Tab-separated table of C-alpha atoms in Angstrom:
chain	number	residue	atom	x	y	z
A	265	SER	CA	0.000	0.000	0.000
A	266	ASN	CA	1.252	3.484	-0.717
A	267	SER	CA	-0.280	5.142	2.344
A	268	SER	CA	2.225	7.388	4.076
A	269	ASN	CA	3.050	6.899	7.744
A	270	SER	CA	0.751	9.726	8.743
A	271	ASP	CA	-2.232	7.924	7.180
A	272	ARG	CA	-1.518	4.677	8.966
A	273	SER	CA	-3.614	3.981	11.991
A	274	LYS	CA	-1.465	3.276	15.033
A	275	VAL	CA	-2.705	0.139	16.726
A	276	SER	CA	-1.347	-1.837	19.679
A	277	ILE	CA	-1.723	-5.357	21.032
A	278	CYS	CA	-0.840	-6.003	24.657
A	279	LEU	CA	0.447	-9.549	25.149
A	280	ASP	CA	-0.717	-11.778	27.999
A	281	TRP	CA	2.749	-13.211	28.654
A	282	THR	CA	6.271	-13.144	27.297
A	283	PRO	CA	6.295	-13.626	23.506
A	284	ASN	CA	5.699	-17.298	22.668
A	285	THR	CA	4.277	-19.564	19.990
A	286	ASN	CA	0.701	-18.491	20.851
A	287	HIS	CA	1.762	-15.149	19.367
A	288	SER	CA	3.671	-16.385	16.302
A	289	GLY	CA	0.966	-15.261	13.882
A	290	ILE	CA	1.182	-11.705	15.198
A	291	TYR	CA	4.939	-11.545	14.620
A	292	ALA	CA	4.562	-13.206	11.218
A	293	ALA	CA	1.999	-10.543	10.265
A	294	ILE	CA	4.517	-7.853	11.251
A	295	HIS	CA	7.407	-9.541	9.461
A	296	GLU	CA	5.470	-10.240	6.267
A	297	ASN	CA	4.025	-6.680	6.218
A	298	TYR	CA	0.431	-7.916	6.458
A	299	PHE	CA	-0.432	-5.059	8.865
A	300	LYS	CA	1.320	-2.492	6.680
A	301	ASP	CA	-0.683	-3.729	3.688
A	302	GLU	CA	-3.826	-2.884	5.669
A	303	GLY	CA	-2.500	0.607	6.449
A	304	ILE	CA	-1.860	-0.338	10.063
A	305	GLU	CA	1.214	0.456	12.130
A	306	MET	CA	1.262	-2.279	14.783
A	307	GLN	CA	2.932	-1.948	18.172
A	308	ILE	CA	3.360	-4.924	20.507
A	309	ILE	CA	3.277	-4.201	24.242
A	310	GLU	CA	4.909	-6.871	26.391
A	311	PRO	CA	3.901	-7.271	30.009
A	312	SER	CA	6.693	-6.274	32.389
A	313	ALA	CA	7.370	-5.307	35.989
A	314	LYS	CA	6.959	-1.665	34.956
A	315	GLU	CA	3.366	-2.171	33.889
A	316	GLU	CA	0.798	-1.102	36.441
A	317	LEU	CA	-2.132	-2.591	34.547
A	318	THR	CA	-3.116	-6.012	33.224
A	319	PRO	CA	-3.638	-6.292	29.433
A	320	GLY	CA	-7.427	-6.124	29.835
A	321	ARG	CA	-7.254	-2.987	31.992
A	322	LYS	CA	-5.037	-1.309	29.381
A	323	VAL	CA	-7.734	-1.820	26.759
A	324	ALA	CA	-10.408	-0.631	29.195
A	325	ARG	CA	-8.413	2.569	29.776
A	326	GLY	CA	-7.588	3.035	26.110
A	327	THR	CA	-3.805	2.656	26.438
A	328	ALA	CA	-3.868	-0.455	24.194
A	329	THR	CA	-6.199	-1.226	21.293
A	330	PHE	CA	-6.266	-4.984	21.899
A	331	ALA	CA	-5.377	-7.320	24.745
A	332	ILE	CA	-4.540	-10.973	24.604
A	333	SER	CA	-6.207	-12.711	27.511
A	334	SER	CA	-8.566	-15.561	28.425
A	335	SER	CA	-12.309	-15.889	27.770
A	336	GLU	CA	-12.941	-15.411	31.471
A	337	SER	CA	-11.376	-11.965	31.249
A	338	ALA	CA	-14.397	-10.893	29.164
A	339	VAL	CA	-16.675	-12.495	31.782
A	340	SER	CA	-14.836	-10.651	34.544
A	341	PHE	CA	-15.294	-7.226	32.931
A	342	ALA	CA	-18.936	-7.931	32.074
A	343	THR	CA	-19.727	-8.717	35.702
A	344	THR	CA	-17.843	-5.892	37.428
A	345	GLU	CA	-17.526	-2.897	35.111
A	346	LYS	CA	-20.603	-0.838	34.362
A	347	ASN	CA	-19.134	1.406	31.689
A	348	VAL	CA	-16.579	-0.790	29.879
A	349	ARG	CA	-17.185	-3.981	27.947
A	350	LEU	CA	-14.377	-6.095	26.539
A	351	VAL	CA	-15.354	-8.281	23.608
A	352	ALA	CA	-13.408	-11.240	22.207
A	353	VAL	CA	-13.036	-10.688	18.443
A	354	ALA	CA	-10.886	-13.760	17.690
A	355	ALA	CA	-9.570	-16.922	19.306
A	356	LEU	CA	-5.822	-17.246	18.811
A	357	LEU	CA	-6.013	-21.024	19.241
A	358	GLN	CA	-8.589	-23.749	18.684
A	359	GLY	CA	-9.039	-26.769	20.917
A	360	SER	CA	-7.517	-27.291	24.331
A	361	THR	CA	-4.020	-26.084	25.151
A	362	SER	CA	-4.108	-25.193	28.868
A	363	SER	CA	-3.184	-27.506	31.706
A	364	ILE	CA	-2.092	-27.627	35.326
A	365	CYS	CA	1.334	-29.163	35.843
A	366	THR	CA	3.541	-30.595	38.569
A	367	LEU	CA	7.060	-32.018	38.425
A	368	SER	CA	6.964	-35.779	37.770
A	369	SER	CA	9.456	-36.148	40.606
A	370	SER	CA	6.885	-34.700	43.048
A	371	GLY	CA	4.672	-37.777	42.907
A	372	ILE	CA	1.649	-35.481	42.458
A	373	ASP	CA	0.346	-37.502	39.532
A	374	ARG	CA	-3.319	-36.439	39.649
A	375	PRO	CA	-5.187	-33.267	40.650
A	376	ALA	CA	-6.635	-34.852	43.831
A	377	LYS	CA	-3.087	-35.040	45.210
A	378	LEU	CA	-2.820	-31.227	45.110
A	379	ASP	CA	-4.656	-31.094	48.448
A	380	GLY	CA	-2.266	-29.464	50.935
A	381	LYS	CA	0.185	-28.638	48.132
A	382	ARG	CA	1.242	-25.230	46.808
A	383	TYR	CA	-0.053	-23.680	43.600
A	384	ALA	CA	1.693	-20.637	42.053
A	385	SER	CA	-1.164	-18.378	40.981
A	386	TYR	CA	-1.179	-15.659	38.328
A	387	ASP	CA	-4.144	-14.146	40.209
A	388	GLY	CA	-6.567	-14.456	37.339
A	389	ARG	CA	-9.884	-13.513	38.922
A	390	PHE	CA	-11.389	-17.017	38.655
A	391	GLU	CA	-8.141	-18.978	38.408
A	392	ASP	CA	-7.870	-20.379	41.939
A	393	ALA	CA	-11.552	-21.371	41.995
A	394	ILE	CA	-11.122	-23.222	38.687
A	395	VAL	CA	-8.094	-25.142	39.996
A	396	LYS	CA	-9.893	-25.927	43.258
A	397	GLN	CA	-12.905	-27.273	41.320
A	398	MET	CA	-10.580	-29.446	39.214
A	399	VAL	CA	-9.135	-30.980	42.399
A	400	ILE	CA	-12.646	-31.576	43.787
A	401	ASN	CA	-13.751	-33.139	40.485
A	402	ASP	CA	-10.879	-35.619	40.875
A	403	GLY	CA	-12.015	-36.600	44.372
A	404	GLY	CA	-9.900	-34.182	46.428
A	405	SER	CA	-11.169	-31.671	48.980
A	406	GLY	CA	-9.820	-28.637	47.132
A	407	SER	CA	-7.570	-27.540	50.000
A	408	VAL	CA	-4.806	-26.270	47.728
A	409	LYS	CA	-2.328	-23.717	49.133
A	410	PHE	CA	-2.582	-20.872	46.654
A	411	HIS	CA	0.215	-18.307	46.649
A	412	SER	CA	0.486	-15.307	44.337
A	413	LEU	CA	3.188	-14.689	41.793
A	414	ASP	CA	4.544	-11.147	41.895
A	415	PHE	CA	2.022	-9.033	39.901
A	416	HIS	CA	0.710	-11.993	37.843
A	417	GLY	CA	4.318	-13.145	37.370
A	418	TYR	CA	5.161	-10.017	35.365
A	419	ALA	CA	7.179	-8.507	38.215
A	420	ASP	CA	9.388	-11.565	38.706
A	421	PRO	CA	12.556	-11.108	36.605
A	422	GLU	CA	13.475	-14.807	36.423
A	423	THR	CA	9.960	-15.803	35.361
A	424	MET	CA	9.953	-13.142	32.642
A	425	GLU	CA	13.407	-14.036	31.393
A	426	GLU	CA	12.453	-17.715	31.156
A	427	GLY	CA	8.887	-17.090	30.027
A	428	SER	CA	7.956	-19.889	32.407
A	429	VAL	CA	6.905	-20.303	36.044
A	430	VAL	CA	7.991	-23.956	35.823
A	431	ALA	CA	11.623	-22.852	35.501
A	432	SER	CA	11.462	-20.086	38.110
A	433	TYR	CA	9.269	-21.723	40.785
A	434	LEU	CA	8.647	-25.459	40.381
A	435	ALA	CA	12.206	-26.415	39.446
A	436	ASN	CA	13.470	-24.332	42.410
A	437	LYS	CA	11.033	-26.051	44.815
A	438	GLU	CA	9.292	-22.743	45.470
A	439	SER	CA	5.943	-24.177	44.433
A	440	ASP	CA	4.362	-27.531	43.534
A	441	SER	CA	2.040	-26.668	40.664
A	442	THR	CA	1.010	-23.952	38.226
A	443	TRP	CA	-1.045	-23.271	35.081
A	444	ILE	CA	0.746	-23.681	31.737
A	445	PHE	CA	0.297	-23.851	28.002
A	446	THR	CA	1.266	-27.449	27.342
A	447	HIS	CA	3.023	-26.617	24.059
A	448	TRP	CA	5.168	-23.931	25.702
A	449	GLU	CA	6.280	-24.478	29.308
A	450	ALA	CA	6.053	-28.293	29.109
A	451	VAL	CA	8.115	-28.460	25.921
A	452	LYS	CA	10.642	-26.036	27.423
A	453	ALA	CA	10.900	-28.146	30.609
A	454	SER	CA	11.372	-31.451	28.805
A	455	ARG	CA	14.194	-29.996	26.713
A	456	ARG	CA	15.968	-29.327	30.013
A	457	GLY	CA	15.307	-32.832	31.263
A	458	THR	CA	12.543	-31.706	33.627
A	459	GLN	CA	9.604	-34.098	33.241
A	460	LEU	CA	6.153	-32.804	34.103
A	461	ASN	CA	2.814	-34.336	34.996
A	462	VAL	CA	0.280	-32.445	32.920
A	463	PHE	CA	-3.426	-32.367	33.838
A	464	THR	CA	-5.578	-31.112	30.969
A	465	LEU	CA	-8.530	-29.117	32.265
A	466	GLU	CA	-11.121	-30.902	30.116
A	467	ASP	CA	-9.980	-34.324	31.396
A	468	TYR	CA	-11.196	-33.295	34.854
A	469	GLY	CA	-14.592	-31.856	34.028
A	470	ILE	CA	-13.606	-28.257	33.331
A	471	PRO	CA	-15.132	-27.166	29.971
A	472	TYR	CA	-12.470	-24.488	29.582
A	473	GLY	CA	-13.197	-21.650	27.166
A	474	TYR	CA	-11.163	-20.288	24.276
A	475	SER	CA	-7.721	-19.164	25.382
A	476	PRO	CA	-6.039	-16.983	24.526
A	477	VAL	CA	-8.484	-14.627	22.841
A	478	LEU	CA	-8.025	-11.180	21.334
A	479	LEU	CA	-10.076	-8.627	23.282
A	480	ALA	CA	-11.171	-5.181	22.153
A	481	ASN	CA	-13.243	-2.470	23.796
A	482	SER	CA	-16.870	-2.580	22.591
A	483	GLU	CA	-16.529	1.139	21.887
A	484	THR	CA	-13.722	0.446	19.382
A	485	LEU	CA	-15.948	-2.050	17.571
A	486	GLU	CA	-18.595	0.636	17.122
A	487	LYS	CA	-16.263	3.492	16.221
A	488	ASN	CA	-13.603	1.740	14.178
A	489	PRO	CA	-14.933	-1.476	12.624
A	490	ASP	CA	-12.788	-1.177	9.485
A	491	MET	CA	-9.564	-1.027	11.504
A	492	ILE	CA	-10.655	-4.136	13.456
A	493	ARG	CA	-11.365	-5.964	10.189
A	494	GLY	CA	-7.973	-4.946	8.809
A	495	VAL	CA	-6.156	-6.193	11.912
A	496	LEU	CA	-8.005	-9.517	11.792
A	497	ARG	CA	-7.320	-9.927	8.061
A	498	ALA	CA	-3.605	-9.467	8.769
A	499	LEU	CA	-3.682	-11.886	11.716
A	500	ASP	CA	-5.616	-14.448	9.690
A	501	LYS	CA	-2.806	-14.337	7.100
A	502	GLY	CA	-0.150	-14.404	9.831
A	503	TYR	CA	-1.538	-17.476	11.608
A	504	THR	CA	-2.206	-19.271	8.320
A	505	PHE	CA	1.423	-18.580	7.348
A	506	CYS	CA	2.601	-20.117	10.650
A	507	ALA	CA	0.377	-23.183	10.279
A	508	GLU	CA	1.882	-23.769	6.834
A	509	ASN	CA	5.508	-22.793	7.654
A	510	PRO	CA	6.284	-23.874	11.228
A	511	PHE	CA	10.081	-23.617	10.955
A	512	ARG	CA	9.962	-20.195	9.352
A	513	ALA	CA	7.403	-19.147	11.990
A	514	ALA	CA	9.866	-20.092	14.740
A	515	GLU	CA	12.640	-18.052	13.106
A	516	ILE	CA	10.378	-15.032	12.686
A	517	LEU	CA	9.201	-15.217	16.315
A	518	GLN	CA	12.823	-15.216	17.478
A	519	LEU	CA	13.830	-12.451	15.068
A	520	GLU	CA	10.899	-10.073	15.632
A	521	ALA	CA	10.259	-10.530	19.368
A	522	LYS	CA	13.951	-10.520	20.410
A	523	HIS	CA	13.124	-11.891	23.872
A	524	PRO	CA	15.670	-13.693	26.123
A	525	SER	CA	13.322	-16.681	26.470
A	526	LEU	CA	13.494	-17.277	22.698
A	527	LYS	CA	17.225	-18.016	22.323
A	528	ASP	CA	16.826	-21.740	21.632
A	529	LEU	CA	15.546	-22.052	18.069
A	530	GLU	CA	15.116	-25.843	18.299
A	531	PHE	CA	12.811	-25.353	21.277
A	532	LEU	CA	10.760	-22.816	19.313
A	533	GLU	CA	10.523	-25.211	16.374
A	534	GLU	CA	9.390	-28.039	18.631
A	535	SER	CA	6.778	-25.817	20.270
A	536	GLN	CA	5.684	-24.557	16.856
A	537	MET	CA	5.213	-28.143	15.607
A	538	LYS	CA	3.153	-28.967	18.697
A	539	ILE	CA	0.838	-25.973	18.457
A	540	GLY	CA	0.625	-25.527	14.662
A	541	ASN	CA	-2.504	-27.646	14.272
A	542	HIS	CA	-4.319	-25.505	16.877
A	543	TYR	CA	-4.099	-22.273	14.883
A	544	LEU	CA	-6.821	-23.103	12.376
A	545	LEU	CA	-10.048	-25.078	12.561
A	546	GLY	CA	-9.575	-28.775	11.806
A	547	ASP	CA	-11.184	-30.939	9.151
A	548	ASP	CA	-14.016	-31.968	11.498
A	549	ASP	CA	-15.399	-28.432	11.275
A	550	GLU	CA	-17.414	-26.876	8.456
A	551	ASP	CA	-15.131	-23.829	8.649
A	552	GLU	CA	-12.020	-25.988	8.169
A	553	GLY	CA	-8.832	-23.960	7.748
A	554	GLN	CA	-10.329	-20.798	9.251
A	555	TRP	CA	-8.527	-18.804	11.912
A	556	GLY	CA	-10.093	-17.062	14.889
A	557	ARG	CA	-13.629	-18.470	14.831
A	558	MET	CA	-15.470	-19.021	18.099
A	559	ASP	CA	-18.449	-21.230	18.777
A	560	LEU	CA	-21.402	-20.066	20.896
A	561	SER	CA	-21.883	-23.489	22.484
A	562	ARG	CA	-18.305	-23.556	23.796
A	563	TRP	CA	-18.692	-20.050	25.245
A	564	GLU	CA	-21.998	-21.009	26.850
A	565	ALA	CA	-20.675	-24.240	28.373
A	566	TRP	CA	-17.782	-22.327	29.930
A	567	VAL	CA	-19.857	-19.422	31.268
A	568	ASN	CA	-22.510	-21.849	32.595
A	569	PHE	CA	-19.808	-23.801	34.421
A	570	LEU	CA	-18.397	-20.656	36.061
A	571	PHE	CA	-21.849	-19.635	37.323
A	572	GLU	CA	-23.009	-23.133	38.310
A	573	HIS	CA	-20.032	-23.518	40.621
A	574	GLY	CA	-20.466	-20.095	42.189
A	575	ILE	CA	-17.149	-18.955	40.749
A	576	VAL	CA	-18.470	-15.643	39.370
A	577	THR	CA	-18.779	-13.138	42.194
A	578	ASP	CA	-18.971	-9.374	42.341
A	579	ARG	CA	-16.172	-7.310	43.863
A	580	LYS	CA	-17.680	-7.845	47.327
A	581	GLY	CA	-17.541	-11.624	46.927
A	582	GLN	CA	-21.299	-12.080	46.431
A	583	THR	CA	-22.163	-14.914	44.032
A	584	LEU	CA	-23.853	-13.622	40.883
A	585	SER	CA	-26.714	-15.364	39.109
A	586	ARG	CA	-26.382	-16.655	35.563
A	587	ASN	CA	-28.852	-14.135	34.134
A	588	THR	CA	-26.506	-11.247	34.959
A	589	ILE	CA	-24.690	-11.981	31.699
A	590	ASP	CA	-25.610	-12.494	28.050
A	591	VAL	CA	-22.934	-14.694	26.482
A	592	LYS	CA	-23.616	-13.279	23.014
A	593	THR	CA	-22.245	-9.921	24.172
A	594	LEU	CA	-18.883	-11.433	25.202
A	595	PHE	CA	-17.614	-12.416	21.769
A	596	THR	CA	-18.204	-11.922	18.062
A	597	ASN	CA	-17.014	-13.512	14.789
A	598	GLU	CA	-18.405	-10.576	12.877
A	599	PHE	CA	-15.070	-8.890	12.137
A	600	LEU	CA	-13.203	-12.011	10.994
A	601	PRO	CA	-12.504	-12.385	7.266
A	602	LYS	CA	-15.335	-14.275	5.611
């Protein structure tokens, strides 16, 4: 495109964690000029100790255009904020990629055995309740010892340098369990000879929602729909590129993100190979090969679960009833390329 810099709309995405293979499509879109072709100048904001606000709060305040976060982040804003609504406009990944892990050497080989054990928490609003429910579903009492990472882990230098709580806490015996992306922290650990027990949320009765998702302020959707469409067109190309070129995707992630946790290219390639088939919808779906699409039934199952187990409370800790939220307002596929 021949638009000059002044015509380009400046847009930012705030990451949920250190740059990793969940984000490869974003960096590919930068590297391959897919954003530029849409007249968009894209800035990536990485979480760090200096940040006072979570990614979602940045979008709520208008200091970032988009945040990468979890589905429950949209639920959280919908149930506590009167004047701001965050809407998921795309799912970065399809299927299930989140799990709770322990070191194999710990002997904690099922969630029920987390009773009385430590869990390093990122302080997601519903996180501890979800983990507790998982332990109960496996026959435990749910008496896990939750302890908080320093500002969601962002303020802990070793965690940020490694891009992994497994390396900074579990391997140093400072905790017994934490939440991971199986294709990231678990792959990283096994390359170092650290074997993990990995408990997938769905295997223990947790119908976990899309994660991560790309969140925008509902106001942005109303005021600037064309920019949103342009960003999603570029990301669709970026993630499709990564699905088709995993080794190149790993190189581009390393090159563009320049983060200390990305030094080992073989690790990135291995992670890329593990996650590549989660970028796009699989052949069992009518929208096969599409990026970003979200299904109402999955959103509903997840939101229903959170309410049924009394996990959604207001700021005073009062349990909220299911009818306080309309799931259709939490996400939309409307801006994705057709």
